[in-house]
Short mmCIF file of C-alpha atoms in Angstrom, two decimals:
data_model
loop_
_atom_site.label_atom_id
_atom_site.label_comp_id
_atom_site.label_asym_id
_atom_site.label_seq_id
_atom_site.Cartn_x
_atom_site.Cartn_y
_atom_site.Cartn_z
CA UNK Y 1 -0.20 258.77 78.65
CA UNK Y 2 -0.23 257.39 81.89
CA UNK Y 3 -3.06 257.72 84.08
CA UNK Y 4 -0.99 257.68 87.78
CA UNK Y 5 2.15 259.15 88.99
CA UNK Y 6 3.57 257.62 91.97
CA UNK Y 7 5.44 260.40 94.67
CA UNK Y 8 8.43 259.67 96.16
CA UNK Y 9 10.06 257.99 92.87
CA UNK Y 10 11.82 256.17 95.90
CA UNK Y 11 11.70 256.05 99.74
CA UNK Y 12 14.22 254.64 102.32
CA UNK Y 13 12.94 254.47 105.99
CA UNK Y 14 13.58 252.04 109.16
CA UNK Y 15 12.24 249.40 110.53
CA UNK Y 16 9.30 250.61 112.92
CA UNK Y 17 8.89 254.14 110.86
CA UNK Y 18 5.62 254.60 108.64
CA UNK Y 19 6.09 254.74 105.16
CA UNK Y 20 3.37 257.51 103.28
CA UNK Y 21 3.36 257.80 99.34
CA UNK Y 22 1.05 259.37 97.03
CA UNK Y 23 -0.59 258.71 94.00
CA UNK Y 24 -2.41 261.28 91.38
CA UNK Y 25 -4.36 260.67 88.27
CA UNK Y 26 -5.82 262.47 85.68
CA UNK Y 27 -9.40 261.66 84.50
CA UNK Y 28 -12.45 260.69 86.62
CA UNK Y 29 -12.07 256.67 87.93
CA UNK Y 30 -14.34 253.80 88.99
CA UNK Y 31 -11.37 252.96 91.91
CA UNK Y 32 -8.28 252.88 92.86
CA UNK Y 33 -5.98 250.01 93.42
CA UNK Y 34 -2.89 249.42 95.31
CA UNK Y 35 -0.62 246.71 94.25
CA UNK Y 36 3.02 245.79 95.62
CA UNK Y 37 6.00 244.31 93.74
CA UNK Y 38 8.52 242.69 94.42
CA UNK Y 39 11.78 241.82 92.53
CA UNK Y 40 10.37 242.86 89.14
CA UNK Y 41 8.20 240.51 88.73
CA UNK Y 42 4.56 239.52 89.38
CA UNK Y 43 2.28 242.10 91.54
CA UNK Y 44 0.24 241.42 94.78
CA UNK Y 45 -3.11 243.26 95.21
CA UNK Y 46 -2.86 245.12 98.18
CA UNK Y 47 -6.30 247.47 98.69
CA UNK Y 48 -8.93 248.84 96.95
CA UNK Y 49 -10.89 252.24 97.31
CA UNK Y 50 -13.71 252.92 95.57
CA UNK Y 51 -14.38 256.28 94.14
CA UNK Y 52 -17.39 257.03 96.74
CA UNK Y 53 -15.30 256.29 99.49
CA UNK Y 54 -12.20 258.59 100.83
CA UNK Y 55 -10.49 256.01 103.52
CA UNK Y 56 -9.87 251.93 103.80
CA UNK Y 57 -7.72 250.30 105.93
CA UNK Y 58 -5.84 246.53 105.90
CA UNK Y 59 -3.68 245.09 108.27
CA UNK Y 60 -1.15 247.87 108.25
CA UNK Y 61 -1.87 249.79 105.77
CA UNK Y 62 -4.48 252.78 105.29
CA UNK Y 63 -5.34 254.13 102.16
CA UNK Y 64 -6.91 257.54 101.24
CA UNK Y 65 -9.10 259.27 98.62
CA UNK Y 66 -9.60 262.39 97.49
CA UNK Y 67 -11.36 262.62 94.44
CA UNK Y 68 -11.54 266.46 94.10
CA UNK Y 69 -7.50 266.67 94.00
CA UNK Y 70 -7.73 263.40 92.20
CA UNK Y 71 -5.06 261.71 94.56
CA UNK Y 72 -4.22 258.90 97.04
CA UNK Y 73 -2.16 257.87 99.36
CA UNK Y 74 -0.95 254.78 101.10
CA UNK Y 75 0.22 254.78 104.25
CA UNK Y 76 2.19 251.07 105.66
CA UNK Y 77 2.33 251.59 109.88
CA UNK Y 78 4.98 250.19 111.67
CA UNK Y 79 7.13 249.18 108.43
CA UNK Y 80 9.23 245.87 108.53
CA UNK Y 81 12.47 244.79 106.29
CA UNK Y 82 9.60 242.56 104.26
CA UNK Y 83 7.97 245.45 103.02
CA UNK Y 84 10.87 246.48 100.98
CA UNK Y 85 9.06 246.38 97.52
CA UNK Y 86 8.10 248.50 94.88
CA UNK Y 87 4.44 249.94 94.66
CA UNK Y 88 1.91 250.87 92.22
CA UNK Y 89 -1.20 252.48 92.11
CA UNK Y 90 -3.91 251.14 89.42
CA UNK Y 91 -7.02 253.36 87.95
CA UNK Y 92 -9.47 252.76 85.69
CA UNK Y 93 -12.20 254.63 84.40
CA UNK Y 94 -15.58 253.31 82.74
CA UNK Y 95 -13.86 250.47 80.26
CA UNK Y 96 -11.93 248.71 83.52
CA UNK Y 97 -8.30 249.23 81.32
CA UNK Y 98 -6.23 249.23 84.02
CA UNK Y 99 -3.47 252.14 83.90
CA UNK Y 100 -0.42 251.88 86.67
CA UNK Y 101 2.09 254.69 88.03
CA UNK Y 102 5.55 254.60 87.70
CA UNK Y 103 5.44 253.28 91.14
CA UNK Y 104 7.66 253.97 94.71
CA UNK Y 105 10.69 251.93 95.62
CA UNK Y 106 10.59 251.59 99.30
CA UNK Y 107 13.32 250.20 100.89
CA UNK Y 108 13.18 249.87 104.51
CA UNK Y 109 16.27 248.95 106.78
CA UNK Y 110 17.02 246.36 109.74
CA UNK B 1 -6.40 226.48 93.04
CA UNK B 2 -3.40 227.59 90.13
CA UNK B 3 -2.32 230.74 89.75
CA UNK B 4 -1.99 233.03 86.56
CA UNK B 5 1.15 230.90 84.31
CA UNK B 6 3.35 232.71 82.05
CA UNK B 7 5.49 230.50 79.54
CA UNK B 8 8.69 231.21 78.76
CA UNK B 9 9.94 232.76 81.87
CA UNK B 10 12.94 233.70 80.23
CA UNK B 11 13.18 234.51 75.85
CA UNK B 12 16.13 235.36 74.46
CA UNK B 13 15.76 236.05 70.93
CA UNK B 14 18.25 237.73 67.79
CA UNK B 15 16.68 240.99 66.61
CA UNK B 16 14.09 240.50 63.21
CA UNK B 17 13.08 237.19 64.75
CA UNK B 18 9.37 236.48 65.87
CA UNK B 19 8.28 235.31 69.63
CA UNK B 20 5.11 234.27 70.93
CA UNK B 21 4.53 234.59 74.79
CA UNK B 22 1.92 232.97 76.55
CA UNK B 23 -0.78 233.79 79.60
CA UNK B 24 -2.82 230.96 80.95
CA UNK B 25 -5.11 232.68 83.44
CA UNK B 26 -7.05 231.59 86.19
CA UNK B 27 -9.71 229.35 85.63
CA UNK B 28 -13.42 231.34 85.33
CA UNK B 29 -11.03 234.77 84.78
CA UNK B 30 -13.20 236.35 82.46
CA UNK B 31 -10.63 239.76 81.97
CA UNK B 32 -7.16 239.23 80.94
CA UNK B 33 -4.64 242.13 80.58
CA UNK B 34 -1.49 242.28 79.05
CA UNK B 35 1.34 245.22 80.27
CA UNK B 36 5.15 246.04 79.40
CA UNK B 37 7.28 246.91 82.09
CA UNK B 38 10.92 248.10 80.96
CA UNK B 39 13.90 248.30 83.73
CA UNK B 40 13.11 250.16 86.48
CA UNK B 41 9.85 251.28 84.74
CA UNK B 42 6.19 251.26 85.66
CA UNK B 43 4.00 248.90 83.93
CA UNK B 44 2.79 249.45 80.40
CA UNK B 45 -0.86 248.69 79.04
CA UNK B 46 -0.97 246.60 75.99
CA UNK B 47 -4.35 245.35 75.36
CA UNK B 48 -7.26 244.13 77.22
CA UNK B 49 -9.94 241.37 76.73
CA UNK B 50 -13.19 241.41 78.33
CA UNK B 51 -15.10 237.84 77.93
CA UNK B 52 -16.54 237.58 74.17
CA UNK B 53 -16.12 241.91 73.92
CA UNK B 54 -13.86 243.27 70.89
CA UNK B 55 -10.27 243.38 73.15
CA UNK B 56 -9.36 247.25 73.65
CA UNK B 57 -5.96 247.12 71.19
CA UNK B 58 -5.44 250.73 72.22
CA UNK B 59 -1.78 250.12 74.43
CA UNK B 60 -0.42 248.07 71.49
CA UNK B 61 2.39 250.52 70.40
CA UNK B 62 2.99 248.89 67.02
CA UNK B 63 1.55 246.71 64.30
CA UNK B 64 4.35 244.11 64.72
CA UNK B 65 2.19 243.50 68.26
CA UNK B 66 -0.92 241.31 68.22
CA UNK B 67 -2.65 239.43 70.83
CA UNK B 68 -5.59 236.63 70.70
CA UNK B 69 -7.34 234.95 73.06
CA UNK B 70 -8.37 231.75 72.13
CA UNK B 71 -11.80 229.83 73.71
CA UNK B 72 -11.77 233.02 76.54
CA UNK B 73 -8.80 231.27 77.90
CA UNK B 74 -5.48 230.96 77.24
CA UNK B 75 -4.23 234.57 75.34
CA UNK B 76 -0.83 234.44 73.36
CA UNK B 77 1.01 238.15 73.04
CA UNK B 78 2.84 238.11 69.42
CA UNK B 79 5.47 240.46 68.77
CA UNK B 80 7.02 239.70 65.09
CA UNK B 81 10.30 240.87 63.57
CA UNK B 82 11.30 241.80 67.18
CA UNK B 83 13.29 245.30 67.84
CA UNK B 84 16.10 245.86 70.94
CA UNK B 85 13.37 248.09 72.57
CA UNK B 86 11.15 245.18 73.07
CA UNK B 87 13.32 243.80 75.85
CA UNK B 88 11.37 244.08 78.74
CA UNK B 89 9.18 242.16 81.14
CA UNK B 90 5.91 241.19 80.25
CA UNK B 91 3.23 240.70 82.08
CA UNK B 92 -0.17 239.16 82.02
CA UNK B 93 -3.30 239.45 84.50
CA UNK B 94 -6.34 238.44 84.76
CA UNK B 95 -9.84 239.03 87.09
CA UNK B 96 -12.97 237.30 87.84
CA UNK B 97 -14.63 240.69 88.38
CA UNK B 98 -12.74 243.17 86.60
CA UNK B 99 -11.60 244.68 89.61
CA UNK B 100 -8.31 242.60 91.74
CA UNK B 101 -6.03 241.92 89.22
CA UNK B 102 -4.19 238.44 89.35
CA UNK B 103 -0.68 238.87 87.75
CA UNK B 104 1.81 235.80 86.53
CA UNK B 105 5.41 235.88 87.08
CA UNK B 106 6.02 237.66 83.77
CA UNK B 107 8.44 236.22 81.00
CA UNK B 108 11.60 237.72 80.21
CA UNK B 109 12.36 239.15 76.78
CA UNK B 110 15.16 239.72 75.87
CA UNK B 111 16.16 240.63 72.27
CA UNK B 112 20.14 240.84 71.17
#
């Protein structure tokens, strides 16, 4: 079974809005990962939390932990047409097997 | 330096036949992954090599799937007498430090 489920299945915004989704898992991890996809193809590493810490930012985007609810969420600021993509969270959990959600599709508009 | 290089980028094959896909990862990558990622779909764990560790075979969902990894290398993903739900994208990754993930452009399967 999969170890993340991504919330919104799919988002549509404009240009200039923030873009928030969520991500929950199941089991205890060693971190969380962030990765963004585009075209259904190869992913990009985006961020990384750790599971001692509950906040991280990059650039634009800010992500959250919360280990008790086991969930995250990534937040992009200020979103542009670029970062129309699809993202996934990644866990893993003592072995380093990588598990990914069923992702978001955001699509944001000019 | 190169990134992670997935060859074919495209497969088309006739259902029963075998394929072999290949991952060469980035030099030093010590982890390589292999996932499944149908239409529309989130990505699927196949299997998972750590260095000179016993690969964890645990995503593979059926015997007609194998994967080596020759020399901690290059890793080719097997599927034999190949099925219509075997058409998807896969996808290969690998990490220095078992943490960022490096993925390749995937190869297309498709399977008529």
């Amino acid at each position: 079974s999969q170890q993340g489920e991504e919330d919104p299945q799919a988002l549509s915004i404009q240009e200039g809005e923030n873009a928030t989704m969520n991500c929950s898992y199941k089991t205890s991890i060693n971190n969380l990962q962030w990765y963004r996809q585009n075209s259904g193809r190869g992913l990009v590493h985006l961020i990384l939390i750790r599971s001692n810490e509950r906040e991280k930012h990059s650039g634009r985007l800010r992500v959250t932990l919360d280990t008790s609810k086991k969930s995250s969420s990534l937040l992009i600021t200020a979103s542009r047409a670029a970062d129309t993509a699809s993202y996934f969270c990644a866990t893993a959990s003592g072995t380093y097997k990588y598990i990914f959600g069923t992702g978001t599709r955001l699509k944001v508009l000019a | 330096g190169a990134g992670v290089s997935q060859s074919p980028s495209n497969k088309v094959t006739e259902k029963g036949k075998d394929v072999e896909l290949r991952c060469d990862p980035i030099s030093g990558h010590t982890a390589l992954y292999w996932y499944r990622q149908s239409l529309g779909q989130g990505l699927e764990f196949l299997i998972y090599f750590q260095g000179n560790s016993a690969p964890d075979k645990s995503g593979l969902p059926s015997d007609r799937f194998s994967a080596e990894r020759t020399g901690g290398s290059v890793s080719t993903l097997t599927i034999q007498r190949t099925q219509q739900e075997d058409s998807a994208v896969y996808l290969c990754a690998s990490s220095s430090d078992r943490e960022k993930l490096f993925f390749g452009s995937g190869t297309q399967l498709s399977v008529l």
